[in-house]
Structure formats: C-alpha cells, structure tokens
Amino acid sequence: EAGVVQSPRYKIIEKKQPVAFWCNPISGHNTLYWYLQNLGQGPELLIRYENEEAVDDSQLPKDRFSAERLKGVDSTLKIQPAELGDSAVYLCASSLGDRGTGELFFGEGSRLTVL
Amino acid sequence: AQSVSQHNHHVILSEAASLELGCNYSYGGTVNLFWYVQYPGQHLQLLLKYFSGDPLVKGIKGFEAEFIKSKFSFNLRKPSVQWSDTAEYFCAVNARGTDKLIFGTGTRLQVFP
C-alpha cells in the first residue's frame, strides 16, 4: 500500500516568491492534514480537511497561506508571498477520520528554505 | 487548551542502556496518547498508542509506554537501546473523539555503539 506522497521534497526560493506543495493521501483516507514543523519543534496543525471541506483552519495564516482539496483526494498548500520565517518542513498526513483509530499517517515532508 | 511537554530535549546513550523519555500532557478530559518516531531522513511513523484498557502498552521494536492518569504522563521506555534507535521521538495527544493531534517538541535520541 502506498503511503502519503508529498512533493517537492525540497524547495529553495527567495523571499516574496510564491511556493506550492502537493500531497496525495493514502487511498480511502478521507481526512487530510497539513502540519508545519519548525526546526527543533514538534509538528503544528495548519489545516484539516474532511473530504473537500476544511473543518479546522484556525491556525492557517490566511493572509499568505491558502490550501485546497478540490476533489477530496489530493491537496495543495500555497504560500504567497513567502517570508524568511516560513522556512520549515511542511508535513502532510492522512487518516480514516471517524472510521479510524486516531492514527495519522505522515508523508516525508517538504522542506522549504526561504532566502 | 491541550498541550504536551517533553522535558528531555536531547538524550545520549550507549547501546544496551535503558531508556525512559518523559511526556506530560495538559487536558482535563479523556485523551488518546501516541508516541511517534522519526528516523533520520524518514517520515514520522507511529511507535505505539493508548486509547483505553491496560495502561501499559507495547509498541514496535521493543518499546513500551505507561499511561499514569493521576500524573498526566505517558512515558516511553525501552530496556536496552540499539544504535538503530537513534531518532527523534514525539509524544502526541488528542482529545477523545477528535482528530486534532497535539505534539510535544520532541526528544532527540542518539545511541552510540
């Protein structure tokens, strides 16, 4: 069974440039999460989707961050414009939601460096 | 609001030493508890979890954790570590019935042969 797939694995951009990350969850997982992981910190939730609906986006900085999951499968997280402080690892995870055990399955992450 | 504290930020051990990593959480209701591990260059993966029942849970690779409700703790243990246990370990909690997983700041474990 394929795991959560994220791309790109690494991205280096200059500040004020836009960047997008893509995530394909495990097949059949209706719940998808985007987490932010700063160096030396634990992951912090940015947004959670149930199918195509964003049910928790309270931690997403909406002035520059946006996300979508149009067909309830894969998802894109965008930052525009990027700032130096956005340098971090962006993790995608999926789960079975209410049908599951609470376990989240994580992708390998997308490491962003903003210069 | 829920929070998770991991007091050991960096632990260095020799092979065969015993391991205990502390985890305390703050939440007044019923919780599910997890330990995730991230090996160098790999993704986060589940080590073990506690939902209910026996407070001593066993996970993969010889790890176990004990839920002590009165202390709001869920410490991770392993009697004898191996070099391959070198990784970062994250404790996490969610309120029962929710999917919102709150992570601690992680503990970096280095095991030397």
Short mmCIF file of C-alpha atoms in Angstrom, two decimals:
data_model
loop_
_atom_site.label_atom_id
_atom_site.label_comp_id
_atom_site.label_asym_id
_atom_site.label_seq_id
_atom_site.Cartn_x
_atom_site.Cartn_y
_atom_site.Cartn_z
CA GLU A 1 0.00 0.00 0.00
CA ALA A 2 1.39 3.38 -0.99
CA GLY A 3 1.92 5.86 1.78
CA VAL A 4 1.29 9.60 1.84
CA VAL A 5 3.14 11.20 -1.05
CA GLN A 6 4.41 14.75 -0.95
CA SER A 7 6.26 16.89 -3.45
CA PRO A 8 8.60 18.55 -3.78
CA ARG A 9 10.85 17.15 -1.05
CA TYR A 10 12.99 20.27 -1.07
CA LYS A 11 12.37 23.80 -2.28
CA ILE A 12 14.62 26.86 -2.12
CA ILE A 13 13.14 30.21 -3.04
CA GLU A 14 13.79 33.88 -2.48
CA LYS A 15 11.54 35.86 -0.18
CA LYS A 16 8.40 37.29 -1.74
CA GLN A 17 8.25 34.41 -4.23
CA PRO A 18 5.28 32.03 -4.25
CA VAL A 19 5.58 28.32 -3.49
CA ALA A 20 3.22 25.37 -3.59
CA PHE A 21 3.31 21.94 -2.01
CA TRP A 22 1.32 18.93 -3.12
CA CYS A 23 0.07 15.96 -1.14
CA ASN A 24 -1.60 12.72 -2.14
CA PRO A 25 -3.03 10.87 0.88
CA ILE A 26 -3.42 7.15 1.37
CA SER A 27 -6.24 5.81 -0.74
CA GLY A 28 -9.50 5.76 1.18
CA HIS A 29 -8.38 8.25 3.83
CA ASN A 30 -10.98 10.98 3.93
CA THR A 31 -9.17 13.17 6.45
CA LEU A 32 -6.12 15.14 5.36
CA TYR A 33 -3.89 17.39 7.45
CA TRP A 34 -1.19 19.93 6.78
CA TYR A 35 1.30 20.42 9.60
CA LEU A 36 4.18 22.87 9.97
CA GLN A 37 7.36 21.71 11.65
CA ASN A 38 9.95 24.28 12.61
CA LEU A 39 13.48 23.22 13.47
CA GLY A 40 13.61 21.71 16.95
CA GLN A 41 9.86 21.78 17.36
CA GLY A 42 7.02 19.33 17.06
CA PRO A 43 4.54 19.48 14.19
CA GLU A 44 1.79 22.11 14.48
CA LEU A 45 -1.52 21.77 12.70
CA LEU A 46 -2.21 24.28 9.93
CA ILE A 47 -5.39 22.89 8.43
CA ARG A 48 -7.53 19.75 8.49
CA TYR A 49 -9.85 18.54 5.76
CA GLU A 50 -12.76 16.13 5.97
CA ASN A 51 -13.13 15.17 2.31
CA GLU A 52 -13.10 18.51 0.49
CA GLU A 53 -14.22 20.60 3.45
CA ALA A 54 -11.72 22.49 5.61
CA VAL A 55 -13.04 21.75 9.10
CA ASP A 56 -10.21 23.32 11.09
CA ASP A 57 -8.12 26.11 9.58
CA SER A 58 -7.81 28.25 12.69
CA GLN A 59 -4.00 28.02 12.68
CA LEU A 60 -3.55 28.81 8.98
CA PRO A 61 -2.15 32.35 8.41
CA LYS A 62 -4.73 33.31 5.83
CA ASP A 63 -3.02 36.48 4.68
CA ARG A 64 -0.39 34.49 2.82
CA PHE A 65 -1.28 30.81 3.13
CA SER A 66 -4.01 29.01 1.24
CA ALA A 67 -4.94 25.39 0.77
CA GLU A 68 -7.35 23.41 -1.31
CA ARG A 69 -8.60 19.87 -1.68
CA LEU A 70 -10.98 20.25 -4.57
CA LYS A 71 -11.99 16.65 -5.21
CA GLY A 72 -11.50 15.39 -1.68
CA VAL A 73 -8.35 13.47 -2.58
CA ASP A 74 -5.07 15.28 -3.15
CA SER A 75 -4.34 18.69 -1.71
CA THR A 76 -2.20 21.74 -2.37
CA LEU A 77 -0.78 24.17 0.15
CA LYS A 78 0.35 27.54 -1.18
CA ILE A 79 2.34 30.39 0.29
CA GLN A 80 2.29 33.74 -1.46
CA PRO A 81 4.43 35.67 -0.86
CA ALA A 82 6.92 33.64 1.16
CA GLU A 83 8.79 35.24 4.06
CA LEU A 84 12.06 34.27 5.69
CA GLY A 85 10.20 32.89 8.71
CA ASP A 86 8.34 30.40 6.53
CA SER A 87 11.47 28.24 6.27
CA ALA A 88 10.34 24.94 7.77
CA VAL A 89 9.16 21.45 6.90
CA TYR A 90 5.58 21.18 5.71
CA LEU A 91 4.09 17.80 6.58
CA CYS A 92 1.02 16.22 5.11
CA ALA A 93 -0.82 13.44 6.92
CA SER A 94 -3.97 11.45 6.35
CA SER A 95 -6.26 9.27 8.42
CA LEU A 96 -9.53 7.40 8.30
CA GLY A 97 -11.09 10.10 10.48
CA ASP A 98 -14.13 8.90 12.42
CA ARG A 99 -13.77 5.46 10.88
CA GLY A 100 -10.26 5.02 12.21
CA THR A 101 -8.27 4.70 15.40
CA GLY A 102 -6.90 8.22 15.55
CA GLU A 103 -3.61 7.26 13.94
CA LEU A 104 -2.22 9.74 11.45
CA PHE A 105 -0.01 8.60 8.58
CA PHE A 106 2.60 11.13 7.56
CA GLY A 107 4.41 11.87 4.35
CA GLU A 108 8.12 12.61 4.22
CA GLY A 109 7.55 16.33 4.23
CA SER A 110 8.50 19.25 2.01
CA ARG A 111 11.45 21.24 3.31
CA LEU A 112 11.22 24.91 2.40
CA THR A 113 14.16 27.30 2.57
CA VAL A 114 13.42 30.98 2.00
CA LEU A 115 16.48 33.14 1.25
CA ALA B 1 -6.17 24.20 25.60
CA GLN B 2 -4.28 20.97 25.26
CA SER B 3 -0.51 20.94 25.49
CA VAL B 4 2.22 18.32 25.58
CA SER B 5 5.57 18.65 27.36
CA GLN B 6 8.65 16.62 26.64
CA HIS B 7 11.32 17.61 29.12
CA ASN B 8 14.21 15.68 27.60
CA HIS B 9 15.30 17.56 24.50
CA HIS B 10 18.43 15.56 23.75
CA VAL B 11 19.39 12.18 25.18
CA ILE B 12 22.67 10.41 24.53
CA LEU B 13 23.08 6.74 25.45
CA SER B 14 25.36 3.84 24.81
CA GLU B 15 23.99 0.66 23.30
CA ALA B 16 22.30 -1.65 25.82
CA ALA B 17 21.47 1.23 28.17
CA SER B 18 17.90 1.61 29.33
CA LEU B 19 15.75 4.43 28.03
CA GLU B 20 12.94 6.46 29.51
CA LEU B 21 11.59 9.56 27.79
CA GLY B 22 9.18 11.75 29.68
CA CYS B 23 5.87 13.03 28.35
CA ASN B 24 3.27 15.04 30.24
CA TYR B 25 0.08 16.46 28.84
CA SER B 26 -2.37 19.07 29.92
CA TYR B 27 -6.04 18.37 29.29
CA GLY B 28 -8.97 17.83 31.60
CA GLY B 29 -10.90 15.30 29.57
CA THR B 30 -10.34 11.84 28.13
CA VAL B 31 -7.43 11.59 25.74
CA ASN B 32 -5.76 9.28 23.29
CA LEU B 33 -1.97 9.17 23.58
CA PHE B 34 0.66 8.43 20.97
CA TRP B 35 4.38 8.17 20.50
CA TYR B 36 5.71 8.82 17.01
CA VAL B 37 9.28 8.28 15.85
CA GLN B 38 11.19 9.93 13.05
CA TYR B 39 14.34 8.12 11.93
CA PRO B 40 16.95 10.22 10.10
CA GLY B 41 15.68 11.08 6.63
CA GLN B 42 12.38 9.29 7.10
CA HIS B 43 8.80 10.26 7.78
CA LEU B 44 7.06 10.27 11.13
CA GLN B 45 5.69 6.86 12.00
CA LEU B 46 3.63 5.50 14.84
CA LEU B 47 5.55 3.74 17.61
CA LEU B 48 2.64 2.98 19.92
CA LYS B 49 -0.70 4.32 21.08
CA TYR B 50 -3.03 4.21 24.07
CA PHE B 51 -6.79 4.54 23.84
CA SER B 52 -8.13 2.63 26.83
CA GLY B 53 -7.64 -0.53 28.88
CA ASP B 54 -4.27 -1.73 30.13
CA PRO B 55 -2.23 1.41 30.83
CA LEU B 56 0.97 -0.37 29.83
CA VAL B 57 1.10 -0.52 26.05
CA LYS B 58 3.66 -2.22 23.89
CA GLY B 59 4.74 -0.95 20.52
CA ILE B 60 7.12 -1.87 17.77
CA LYS B 61 10.83 -2.59 18.23
CA GLY B 62 10.59 -3.38 21.94
CA PHE B 63 9.24 -0.01 23.03
CA GLU B 64 6.55 0.36 25.67
CA ALA B 65 4.80 3.23 27.40
CA GLU B 66 2.82 3.56 30.57
CA PHE B 67 -0.17 5.84 30.98
CA ILE B 68 -0.42 7.22 34.51
CA LYS B 69 -3.64 9.18 34.63
CA SER B 70 -3.00 10.78 38.02
CA LYS B 71 0.26 12.22 36.74
CA PHE B 72 -0.98 13.09 33.23
CA SER B 73 2.04 11.21 31.96
CA PHE B 74 2.79 8.78 29.15
CA ASN B 75 6.49 7.96 29.41
CA LEU B 76 8.24 5.90 26.77
CA ARG B 77 10.61 3.10 27.80
CA LYS B 78 12.92 0.55 26.32
CA PRO B 79 15.07 -1.77 28.47
CA SER B 80 18.03 -1.93 26.09
CA VAL B 81 18.54 0.53 23.24
CA GLN B 82 20.29 -0.17 19.98
CA TRP B 83 22.22 2.09 17.63
CA SER B 84 19.28 1.83 15.21
CA ASP B 85 17.04 3.56 17.78
CA THR B 86 18.79 6.84 17.02
CA ALA B 87 15.90 9.09 16.02
CA GLU B 88 13.62 11.86 17.16
CA TYR B 89 10.69 10.84 19.34
CA PHE B 90 7.46 12.80 19.61
CA CYS B 91 4.70 12.40 22.15
CA ALA B 92 1.24 13.44 20.97
CA VAL B 93 -2.28 13.65 22.36
CA ASN B 94 -5.76 14.20 21.06
CA ALA B 95 -8.98 14.66 22.92
CA ARG B 96 -11.15 11.55 22.68
CA GLY B 97 -13.46 11.88 19.69
CA THR B 98 -11.36 14.44 17.85
CA ASP B 99 -8.69 14.19 15.19
CA LYS B 100 -6.66 17.19 16.29
CA LEU B 101 -3.30 15.78 17.31
CA ILE B 102 -1.12 17.99 19.52
CA PHE B 103 2.59 17.19 19.50
CA GLY B 104 5.33 17.79 22.03
CA THR B 105 8.58 19.43 20.95
CA GLY B 106 10.33 16.10 20.55
CA THR B 107 13.34 14.35 22.06
CA ARG B 108 16.41 13.62 20.00
CA LEU B 109 17.93 10.29 20.97
CA GLN B 110 21.47 9.43 19.98
CA VAL B 111 22.72 5.92 20.67
CA PHE B 112 26.42 5.22 20.35
CA PRO B 113 27.79 1.72 19.76
#
